[in-house]
Short mmCIF file of C-alpha atoms and ligand atoms in Angstrom, two decimals:
data_model
loop_
_atom_site.label_atom_id
_atom_site.label_comp_id
_atom_site.label_asym_id
_atom_site.label_seq_id
_atom_site.Cartn_x
_atom_site.Cartn_y
_atom_site.Cartn_z
CA MET A 163 34.60 40.91 34.86
CA GLY A 164 34.64 44.71 33.57
CA ILE A 165 32.98 47.40 35.69
CA ILE A 166 30.43 47.91 33.33
CA LYS A 167 29.46 44.40 32.86
CA GLU A 168 29.51 44.29 36.80
CA ARG A 169 27.02 47.10 37.16
CA PHE A 170 24.79 45.55 34.35
CA LYS A 171 24.51 42.13 36.25
CA ALA A 172 23.92 44.16 39.60
CA LYS A 173 21.31 46.06 37.93
CA ALA A 174 19.66 42.74 36.20
CA ASP A 175 19.67 40.75 39.41
CA ALA A 176 17.59 43.19 41.29
CA SER A 177 15.33 43.92 37.87
CA ASN A 178 14.85 40.11 37.79
CA ALA A 179 13.96 40.06 41.69
CA GLU A 180 11.52 42.71 41.13
CA ILE A 181 9.80 41.31 38.04
CA LYS A 182 9.49 37.72 39.75
CA GLU A 183 7.42 39.66 42.79
CA LEU A 184 5.44 41.70 40.36
CA LEU A 185 4.41 38.58 38.34
CA LYS A 186 3.53 36.54 41.47
CA GLU A 187 1.05 39.30 42.67
CA HIS A 188 0.04 40.65 39.37
CA GLY A 189 0.44 38.03 36.57
CA ASN A 190 -2.78 37.34 35.88
CA LYS A 191 -3.77 40.98 35.21
CA LYS A 192 -4.91 41.99 31.81
CA ILE A 193 -2.87 44.86 29.78
CA GLY A 194 -5.21 44.91 26.70
CA GLU A 195 -7.38 42.75 24.32
CA VAL A 196 -7.00 41.66 21.02
CA THR A 197 -9.56 42.36 18.33
CA LEU A 198 -9.96 40.83 14.72
CA SER A 199 -8.97 44.00 12.86
CA GLN A 200 -5.61 44.07 15.19
CA ALA A 201 -4.93 40.52 14.01
CA TYR A 202 -5.37 41.20 10.46
CA GLN A 203 -3.95 44.79 10.27
CA GLY A 204 -0.07 44.64 11.52
CA MET A 205 -1.01 44.05 15.46
CA ARG A 206 -1.25 48.10 16.06
CA GLY A 207 -1.47 48.94 19.66
CA ILE A 208 -1.42 45.54 20.81
CA THR A 209 0.82 45.39 23.92
CA GLY A 210 2.52 42.12 24.38
CA LEU A 211 6.27 42.81 24.76
CA VAL A 212 8.75 44.19 27.13
CA THR A 213 11.90 46.20 25.85
CA GLU A 214 13.72 48.18 28.70
CA THR A 215 15.65 50.51 27.07
CA SER A 216 12.98 52.83 25.62
CA LEU A 217 9.60 53.96 25.71
CA LEU A 218 7.63 55.76 22.93
CA ASP A 219 5.14 57.89 23.54
CA ALA A 220 2.48 58.89 20.35
CA GLN A 221 2.27 62.51 21.58
CA GLU A 222 6.02 63.05 22.97
CA GLY A 223 7.87 60.63 21.02
CA ILE A 224 10.79 58.74 22.29
CA ARG A 225 12.05 58.62 25.67
CA PHE A 226 15.49 56.45 26.50
CA ARG A 227 15.24 55.32 30.21
CA GLY A 228 12.88 58.42 30.82
CA TYR A 229 14.73 61.16 29.26
CA SER A 230 14.05 62.83 25.85
CA ILE A 231 16.23 63.70 23.13
CA PRO A 232 16.68 67.48 24.49
CA GLU A 233 17.12 66.20 27.90
CA LEU A 234 20.14 63.91 26.38
CA GLN A 235 21.60 66.60 24.56
CA ASP A 236 21.73 68.43 27.87
CA LYS A 237 22.91 65.54 29.94
CA LEU A 238 24.79 62.98 28.37
CA PRO A 239 28.69 63.49 27.93
CA LYS A 240 30.14 65.40 24.70
CA ALA A 241 33.55 65.19 23.22
CA PRO A 242 35.98 67.65 23.96
CA GLY A 243 34.75 70.96 22.53
CA GLY A 244 31.44 69.27 20.97
CA GLY A 245 27.94 70.04 21.80
CA GLU A 246 26.25 66.78 20.96
CA PRO A 247 25.91 63.66 23.16
CA LEU A 248 28.33 60.90 22.66
CA PRO A 249 26.47 57.35 21.93
CA GLU A 250 28.67 55.63 24.40
CA GLY A 251 26.59 57.81 27.06
CA LEU A 252 23.49 56.50 25.06
CA PHE A 253 24.41 52.97 25.11
CA TYR A 254 25.46 52.97 28.83
CA LEU A 255 22.12 54.68 29.88
CA MET A 256 20.23 51.78 28.15
CA LEU A 257 22.37 49.06 29.25
CA VAL A 258 22.85 50.08 33.00
CA GLY A 259 19.75 52.54 33.53
CA GLU A 260 21.54 55.31 34.67
CA LEU A 261 23.09 58.30 33.27
CA PRO A 262 26.82 57.57 32.67
CA ASN A 263 29.50 60.39 33.59
CA GLU A 264 32.47 61.06 31.36
CA GLU A 265 34.93 58.53 33.12
CA ASP A 266 32.22 55.64 32.31
CA VAL A 267 31.67 57.13 28.60
CA ASN A 268 35.41 57.27 28.09
CA HIS A 269 35.44 53.84 29.69
CA LEU A 270 33.53 52.57 26.68
CA THR A 271 35.21 54.30 23.87
CA SER A 272 38.47 52.86 24.89
CA VAL A 273 36.57 49.47 25.57
CA TRP A 274 35.21 49.45 21.85
CA GLN A 275 38.68 50.55 20.48
CA ARG A 276 39.97 47.64 22.05
CA ARG A 277 37.33 45.17 20.70
CA SER A 278 37.33 46.79 17.03
CA HIS A 279 39.50 44.20 15.14
CA VAL A 280 37.68 42.90 12.25
CA PRO A 281 39.13 39.80 10.67
CA ASN A 282 40.22 40.13 6.96
CA TYR A 283 37.73 37.31 6.09
CA VAL A 284 35.03 39.51 6.70
CA PHE A 285 36.22 42.45 4.30
CA ALA A 286 37.06 39.40 1.58
CA THR A 287 33.41 38.19 2.14
CA ILE A 288 32.26 41.65 1.10
CA ASP A 289 34.60 41.64 -1.67
CA ALA A 290 33.42 38.80 -3.05
CA LEU A 291 29.93 40.62 -3.81
CA PRO A 292 29.48 42.92 -6.93
CA VAL A 293 30.06 46.55 -6.40
CA SER A 294 26.96 47.17 -7.41
CA THR A 295 25.05 45.30 -4.49
CA HIS A 296 23.07 47.24 -2.27
CA PRO A 297 25.31 48.54 0.94
CA MET A 298 22.60 46.97 3.24
CA THR A 299 23.09 43.52 1.54
CA MET A 300 27.00 44.02 2.01
CA PHE A 301 26.60 45.16 5.55
CA VAL A 302 24.23 42.21 6.57
CA THR A 303 26.45 39.82 5.06
CA GLY A 304 29.58 41.20 6.64
CA VAL A 305 27.74 40.92 10.21
CA MET A 306 27.16 37.25 9.01
CA ALA A 307 30.76 36.77 8.19
CA LEU A 308 31.79 37.87 11.47
CA GLN A 309 29.26 35.26 13.40
CA THR A 310 32.38 32.88 13.41
CA GLU A 311 33.68 35.15 16.41
CA SER A 312 30.33 34.62 18.51
CA ASN A 313 31.54 34.15 22.03
CA PHE A 314 27.64 32.89 23.01
CA ALA A 315 27.48 30.44 20.03
CA LYS A 316 30.70 28.63 21.38
CA GLU A 317 29.70 28.46 25.01
CA TYR A 318 26.34 27.12 23.98
CA ALA A 319 28.06 24.57 21.95
CA LYS A 320 30.28 23.34 24.88
CA GLY A 321 27.12 23.20 27.06
CA ILE A 322 26.53 26.41 28.99
CA ASN A 323 24.21 26.93 32.31
CA LYS A 324 20.92 28.85 31.14
CA LYS A 325 22.04 31.29 34.01
CA ASP A 326 24.75 32.53 32.12
CA TYR A 327 23.83 33.21 28.80
CA TRP A 328 23.51 36.94 29.45
CA ASN A 329 27.44 36.73 30.01
CA SER A 330 28.57 35.58 26.52
CA VAL A 331 25.81 37.70 24.83
CA TYR A 332 26.85 40.61 26.68
CA ASP A 333 30.59 40.07 25.26
CA ASP A 334 29.18 39.33 21.39
CA ALA A 335 27.13 42.79 22.13
CA MET A 336 30.38 44.69 22.67
CA ASP A 337 32.29 43.15 20.17
CA LEU A 338 29.91 43.53 17.48
CA ILE A 339 29.17 47.31 18.09
CA ALA A 340 32.83 47.78 18.46
CA ARG A 341 33.34 46.28 15.07
CA LEU A 342 30.21 47.85 13.15
CA PRO A 343 31.80 51.34 12.16
CA ARG A 344 34.91 49.43 10.39
CA ILE A 345 32.60 47.48 8.19
CA ALA A 346 30.69 50.30 7.39
CA ALA A 347 33.23 52.49 6.69
CA TYR A 348 34.61 49.43 4.63
CA ILE A 349 31.53 49.22 2.32
CA TYR A 350 31.23 52.86 2.00
CA ARG A 351 34.96 53.42 0.54
CA ARG A 352 34.74 50.10 -1.17
CA LYS A 353 31.59 50.83 -3.39
CA TYR A 354 32.22 55.02 -3.30
CA LYS A 355 35.65 55.73 -2.96
CA ASN A 356 37.53 53.74 -5.14
CA ASN A 357 38.02 50.86 -2.78
CA GLU A 358 40.68 53.72 -0.72
CA HIS A 359 40.19 52.47 2.87
CA ILE A 360 41.45 54.73 5.83
CA GLN A 361 42.66 53.11 8.84
CA PRO A 362 40.95 53.60 12.17
CA ASN A 363 42.33 56.30 14.55
CA GLY A 364 42.85 55.08 18.09
CA LEU A 365 42.36 58.24 19.60
CA LEU A 366 38.66 59.21 18.48
CA ASP A 367 35.21 58.34 19.60
CA TRP A 368 33.28 55.53 18.19
CA ALA A 369 31.14 57.97 15.96
CA GLY A 370 34.06 60.62 15.42
CA ASN A 371 36.31 57.18 14.19
CA LEU A 372 33.01 56.00 11.98
CA ALA A 373 33.39 59.52 10.10
CA HIS A 374 37.23 59.57 9.94
CA MET A 375 37.04 56.12 8.32
CA MET A 376 34.22 57.22 5.92
CA GLY A 377 36.70 60.15 5.03
CA TYR A 378 34.82 62.88 6.85
CA GLU A 379 37.26 64.77 8.81
CA ASP A 380 34.90 67.82 9.65
CA GLU A 381 34.42 68.49 13.08
CA SER A 382 30.62 69.48 12.26
CA PHE A 383 30.38 66.21 10.63
CA LYS A 384 31.60 64.41 13.38
CA GLU A 385 29.09 66.03 15.79
CA LEU A 386 26.56 65.25 13.08
CA MET A 387 27.35 61.62 13.44
CA ARG A 388 27.46 61.72 17.52
CA LEU A 389 23.58 63.18 17.27
CA TYR A 390 22.80 60.78 14.24
CA MET A 391 24.09 57.54 16.25
CA THR A 392 22.37 58.80 19.44
CA ILE A 393 19.04 59.39 18.17
CA HIS A 394 18.75 56.39 15.73
CA ALA A 395 19.47 53.99 18.26
CA ASP A 396 15.99 52.65 19.64
CA HIS A 397 12.45 53.36 19.54
CA GLU A 398 10.99 50.76 21.75
CA GLY A 399 10.25 47.36 21.07
CA GLY A 400 8.02 46.76 18.50
CA ASN A 401 9.41 48.37 15.40
CA VAL A 402 10.30 45.90 12.95
CA SER A 403 14.25 45.85 13.56
CA ALA A 404 14.05 45.99 17.27
CA HIS A 405 11.28 42.93 17.42
CA THR A 406 12.87 40.89 14.78
CA THR A 407 16.37 41.28 16.78
CA HIS A 408 14.56 40.40 20.08
CA LEU A 409 12.47 37.22 18.24
CA VAL A 410 15.46 35.66 16.77
CA GLY A 411 17.50 35.95 19.89
CA SER A 412 14.55 34.02 21.72
CA ALA A 413 15.34 30.97 19.95
CA LEU A 414 18.94 31.59 21.21
CA SER A 415 20.22 32.67 18.00
CA ASP A 416 23.39 34.52 18.91
CA PRO A 417 23.84 38.22 18.71
CA PHE A 418 25.12 38.48 15.22
CA LEU A 419 22.45 36.39 13.65
CA SER A 420 19.82 38.14 15.86
CA TYR A 421 20.99 41.54 14.86
CA ALA A 422 21.45 40.42 11.25
CA ALA A 423 17.89 39.26 11.12
CA GLY A 424 16.77 42.64 12.62
CA MET A 425 18.92 44.68 9.89
CA ASN A 426 17.31 43.03 7.30
CA GLY A 427 14.12 44.25 8.45
CA LEU A 428 15.45 47.92 8.50
CA ALA A 429 16.52 47.32 5.14
CA GLY A 430 12.70 47.76 4.27
CA PRO A 431 11.27 51.10 2.53
CA LEU A 432 8.58 51.25 5.22
CA HIS A 433 11.43 50.96 8.02
CA GLY A 434 15.13 52.22 7.87
CA LEU A 435 15.20 52.42 3.93
CA ALA A 436 13.02 55.16 4.01
CA ASN A 437 16.06 57.55 4.69
CA GLN A 438 17.41 56.75 1.13
CA GLU A 439 14.01 56.87 -0.37
CA VAL A 440 13.55 60.44 1.00
CA ILE A 441 16.65 61.96 -0.88
CA LYS A 442 15.86 59.90 -3.84
CA TRP A 443 12.14 61.23 -4.02
CA ILE A 444 13.75 64.99 -3.61
CA PHE A 445 16.53 64.25 -6.30
CA GLU A 446 13.65 63.17 -8.81
CA MET A 447 11.70 65.91 -7.61
CA GLN A 448 14.46 68.46 -8.47
CA GLN A 449 15.14 66.82 -11.74
CA GLU A 450 11.87 66.62 -13.09
CA LEU A 451 11.09 70.33 -11.82
CA GLY A 452 14.56 71.63 -13.27
CA THR A 453 15.24 73.48 -10.01
CA ASP A 454 17.24 72.64 -6.77
CA ALA A 455 14.75 75.24 -4.51
CA PRO A 456 11.16 74.32 -5.49
CA THR A 457 8.58 76.19 -4.43
CA LYS A 458 5.87 75.14 -1.75
CA GLU A 459 3.32 75.18 -4.71
CA GLN A 460 5.79 72.61 -6.83
CA ILE A 461 6.26 70.41 -3.99
CA ALA A 462 2.68 70.40 -3.51
CA ASP A 463 2.13 69.22 -6.87
CA TYR A 464 4.86 66.55 -6.63
CA VAL A 465 2.94 65.02 -3.50
CA GLN A 466 -0.30 65.01 -5.63
CA LYS A 467 1.39 63.40 -8.26
CA THR A 468 3.06 60.76 -6.02
CA LEU A 469 -0.04 59.90 -4.19
CA SER A 470 -1.91 59.40 -7.51
CA SER A 471 0.53 57.11 -8.64
CA GLY A 472 -0.28 54.96 -5.65
CA LYS A 473 2.96 55.33 -3.53
CA VAL A 474 3.93 56.87 -0.26
CA VAL A 475 5.61 59.97 0.65
CA PRO A 476 8.84 58.49 1.95
CA GLY A 477 9.64 60.51 5.43
CA TYR A 478 6.16 60.95 6.48
CA GLY A 479 3.74 58.91 8.64
CA HIS A 480 4.68 56.49 11.55
CA ALA A 481 2.86 53.56 13.09
CA VAL A 482 2.75 54.88 16.78
CA LEU A 483 3.67 58.41 16.62
CA ARG A 484 1.00 61.09 16.22
CA LYS A 485 3.19 64.38 16.34
CA THR A 486 6.19 65.77 14.50
CA ASP A 487 9.11 63.24 15.44
CA PRO A 488 11.59 64.84 17.84
CA ARG A 489 14.40 62.99 15.99
CA PHE A 490 13.13 65.41 13.19
CA THR A 491 13.18 68.18 15.38
CA ALA A 492 16.53 67.44 16.65
CA GLN A 493 17.78 67.31 13.05
CA MET A 494 15.91 70.41 12.31
CA GLU A 495 17.65 72.53 14.97
CA PHE A 496 21.39 70.81 14.07
CA GLY A 497 20.54 72.28 10.28
CA LYS A 498 19.44 75.62 11.88
CA LYS A 499 22.87 75.75 13.50
CA HIS A 500 25.35 74.52 10.91
CA MET A 501 23.80 74.83 7.54
CA PRO A 502 20.56 77.40 7.78
CA ASP A 503 20.83 78.40 4.02
CA ASP A 504 21.59 74.93 2.62
CA LYS A 505 19.01 74.75 -0.55
CA LEU A 506 18.32 70.77 0.34
CA VAL A 507 18.04 71.38 3.93
CA ASN A 508 15.63 74.38 3.32
CA THR A 509 13.87 72.06 0.60
CA VAL A 510 13.15 69.63 3.66
CA TRP A 511 11.97 72.47 5.60
CA ASN A 512 9.68 73.44 2.80
CA ILE A 513 8.43 69.69 2.49
CA TYR A 514 7.59 69.98 5.94
CA GLU A 515 5.41 72.83 5.48
CA THR A 516 3.48 71.38 2.67
CA VAL A 517 3.07 67.82 3.11
CA PRO A 518 1.17 67.33 6.58
CA PRO A 519 -1.85 69.09 5.34
CA ILE A 520 -2.07 67.25 1.86
CA LEU A 521 -1.68 63.95 3.91
CA GLN A 522 -4.41 65.12 6.45
CA SER A 523 -6.86 65.93 3.61
CA LEU A 524 -7.05 62.38 2.38
CA GLY A 525 -8.50 61.18 5.81
CA LYS A 526 -7.01 58.09 5.85
CA ILE A 527 -3.55 58.85 7.48
CA LYS A 528 -3.18 58.47 11.30
CA ASN A 529 -0.01 60.60 11.06
CA PRO A 530 0.42 63.03 8.66
CA TRP A 531 3.95 64.27 10.49
CA PRO A 532 7.69 63.92 9.69
CA ASN A 533 9.37 60.97 11.08
CA VAL A 534 13.26 60.54 11.33
CA ASP A 535 14.15 59.84 7.88
CA ALA A 536 12.44 63.04 6.59
CA HIS A 537 15.39 64.98 7.56
CA SER A 538 18.45 62.98 7.85
CA GLY A 539 19.88 62.45 4.25
CA ALA A 540 19.43 66.36 3.62
CA LEU A 541 22.37 66.95 6.65
CA LEU A 542 24.41 64.10 4.84
CA VAL A 543 24.22 65.72 1.60
CA HIS A 544 25.34 69.13 3.04
CA TYR A 545 28.87 67.05 3.69
CA GLY A 546 28.97 65.57 0.28
CA MET A 547 27.70 62.32 1.51
CA VAL A 548 25.29 62.13 -1.59
CA GLU A 549 25.21 58.28 -1.84
CA TYR A 550 21.98 57.69 -0.27
CA GLU A 551 21.59 54.05 -1.20
CA PHE A 552 24.28 54.04 1.81
CA TYR A 553 22.29 55.73 4.39
CA THR A 554 20.25 52.73 5.99
CA VAL A 555 23.61 51.40 6.90
CA LEU A 556 24.26 54.22 9.06
CA PHE A 557 20.82 53.73 10.58
CA ALA A 558 22.19 50.14 11.30
CA VAL A 559 24.99 50.95 13.04
CA SER A 560 23.22 53.22 15.38
CA ARG A 561 20.38 51.06 16.16
CA ALA A 562 22.89 48.22 17.27
CA LEU A 563 22.77 50.44 20.05
CA GLY A 564 19.55 50.07 21.12
CA VAL A 565 18.61 46.28 19.91
CA LEU A 566 21.79 44.76 21.30
CA ALA A 567 21.56 46.42 25.10
CA SER A 568 17.82 45.00 24.56
CA LEU A 569 19.00 41.50 23.79
CA CYS A 570 21.70 41.66 26.98
CA TRP A 571 18.52 42.56 28.98
CA ASP A 572 16.58 39.80 27.29
CA ARG A 573 18.92 37.10 28.52
CA ALA A 574 19.62 38.39 31.58
CA LEU A 575 15.95 38.43 32.58
CA GLY A 576 15.59 35.02 31.12
CA PHE A 577 12.94 35.72 28.55
CA PRO A 578 11.72 32.44 26.79
CA LEU A 579 11.21 31.46 23.31
CA GLU A 580 8.83 34.17 21.67
CA ARG A 581 5.71 32.24 20.26
CA PRO A 582 2.54 34.01 19.76
CA LYS A 583 -0.59 32.18 18.37
CA SER A 584 -2.25 32.69 15.03
CA VAL A 585 -5.20 31.80 13.30
CA THR A 586 -6.57 31.02 10.05
CA THR A 587 -9.80 33.03 8.29
CA GLU A 588 -11.37 29.47 7.99
CA SER A 589 -10.95 29.23 12.18
CA VAL A 590 -12.28 32.84 12.40
CA LYS A 591 -15.34 31.97 10.48
CA GLN A 592 -16.07 28.97 12.69
CA TRP A 593 -15.50 31.13 15.63
CA LEU A 594 -17.88 33.76 14.51
CA GLU A 595 -20.68 31.25 13.66
CA GLY A 596 -20.38 29.44 16.83
CA LYS A 597 -18.80 26.41 15.74
CA ALA A 598 -15.31 26.58 17.52
CA GLU A 599 -14.24 27.67 20.82
CA ILE A 600 -11.95 30.72 21.19
CA TRP A 601 -8.20 29.44 20.27
CA GLU A 602 -5.98 28.16 23.40
N1 CMX B 948 2.25 58.87 2.16
C1 CMX B 948 0.99 57.98 1.74
N2 CMX B 948 0.31 57.21 2.26
C2 CMX B 948 0.61 56.89 3.67
C3 CMX B 948 1.55 57.38 4.19
C4 CMX B 948 2.49 58.41 3.50
N3 CMX B 948 3.64 58.65 3.97
N4 CMX B 948 1.66 56.85 5.33
C5 CMX B 948 0.65 56.06 5.72
N5 CMX B 948 -0.18 56.20 4.43
C6 CMX B 948 -1.31 55.32 4.08
C7 CMX B 948 -1.12 53.81 4.36
O1 CMX B 948 -0.38 53.36 3.64
C8 CMX B 948 -2.34 53.29 4.77
O2 CMX B 948 -2.89 53.32 3.27
P1 CMX B 948 -4.22 52.13 2.81
O3 CMX B 948 -5.01 52.30 3.71
O4 CMX B 948 -4.56 52.46 1.34
O5 CMX B 948 -3.31 50.74 3.02
C9 CMX B 948 -2.95 54.38 5.36
O6 CMX B 948 -2.48 55.66 4.96
C10 CMX B 948 -2.92 54.27 6.76
O7 CMX B 948 -2.10 53.99 7.27
P2 CMX B 948 -1.67 54.65 8.71
O8 CMX B 948 -2.25 53.61 9.61
O9 CMX B 948 -1.38 56.15 8.84
O10 CMX B 948 -0.22 54.10 8.85
P3 CMX B 948 0.87 52.84 8.77
O11 CMX B 948 0.78 52.46 10.40
O12 CMX B 948 -0.01 51.58 8.34
O13 CMX B 948 2.06 52.92 8.15
C11 CMX B 948 4.15 54.03 8.15
C12 CMX B 948 3.33 53.48 9.31
C13 CMX B 948 5.33 54.36 8.34
C14 CMX B 948 4.53 52.21 7.31
C15 CMX B 948 3.73 54.80 6.51
O14 CMX B 948 3.18 55.80 7.30
C16 CMX B 948 4.30 54.88 5.78
O15 CMX B 948 4.32 53.86 4.91
N6 CMX B 948 4.96 56.20 5.85
C17 CMX B 948 6.00 56.31 4.49
C18 CMX B 948 7.49 55.42 4.82
C19 CMX B 948 8.26 55.78 5.88
O16 CMX B 948 8.58 57.19 5.95
N7 CMX B 948 8.72 54.76 6.71
C20 CMX B 948 9.85 55.22 7.65
C21 CMX B 948 8.95 55.05 9.15
C22 CMX B 948 10.22 55.19 10.28
C23 CMX B 948 11.32 54.39 10.43
O17 CMX B 948 10.62 53.16 10.94
O18 CMX B 948 11.97 54.66 9.99
#
């Protein structure tokens, strides 16, 4: 057994014992109640899931195992000469629950390098799709093609003891994370760079290698990828991509199937696809106004136009957050450091000053502040990555770290099939009229 696997297992065993005790003593305590509005309106605010890797506070934003993004930027190991955290370190933290040292992070880099081989038929499967196919469809198709490699599916077919599920789920998680940069870069080069592919560099870290395989050798772009892969990795358990991966995994679908399902959810415009929508929206605004540096007044008019045509302003609002997303702020800091005069980045900052008061004035939007997607595209465009339809693939590669670390925990803690109760409007009416009991 590898050292990280051993540490994970020891932590999970300790957690299991602790949870058993906790449930023995407090299992009947209520952690909330459910209103009819919540049942009809997206289950906002219902606490009904356990996700160990991160916790979202509406005011403060995300904390990974208790650490905020600025704390991670300070405490996680960096690439030689670099200033941004290595995502390997965040994965270790989410999986093991402790901050890694440099040796742990280097170890993970080499484990992922070793496991990164993608069989040719995966590329051939992607090649079978028309080049016009959306990159997220290509990505999920690639992941599904890779499912033939699942250790868990093979072990389960042989007849495995449920106590050992975690073991092959862990191996699948490591294999999948290791291979995703190759699949993502292949899609990028196939669709946008004349099908000219770049071989991996065995000396680079996970995110640096992704930048290299996509064709971006600038060291500050590699730094951006390290930051990007760290901040997009996890956002507790209830968001669509995390929840879907967890839900599908609860049926003992293997990590390839579960992750692919989650990424189909990430591909929705109200979730991860919002990063492409933001840049598309800004490009359309620039085109309509005939300028690449719109004034705040022009931005305000364009926002009103967007709202009056019944569309959302992409990159703004959140189902849980009620303040500016610290992932937005981390990217703003990166922009100030590396490209303070970039016109598009400055437009993003002007939008930040313009949009919240307008959304607030509508009176119905619970969070008028920007989320992670409001900023990410502008930084990518600065380095020449203008192909915005690809952006959600980068989000998906990063999100693998969180949802797959969580899937390892799900199986190690023996979480059962997830199956909440639903109702019909007819049964609600009967209940309101006193003709039916509360549902079991
Ligand atoms: N622009 C216009 N209207 C918005 C809005 C926005 N950015 N954000 C919310 N609203 C509207 C909602 O559509 C809803 O309108 P109706 O009552 O007419 O249906 C109303 O305000 C209340 O919504 P809410 O309770 O504040 O927000 P929700 O929890 O329902 O939705 C979210 C959250 C993210 C889907 C929504 O804010 C949105 O659509 N934002 C734009 C898309 C986006 O940026 N998504 C990315 C989120 C981060 C991520 O997952 O990556």
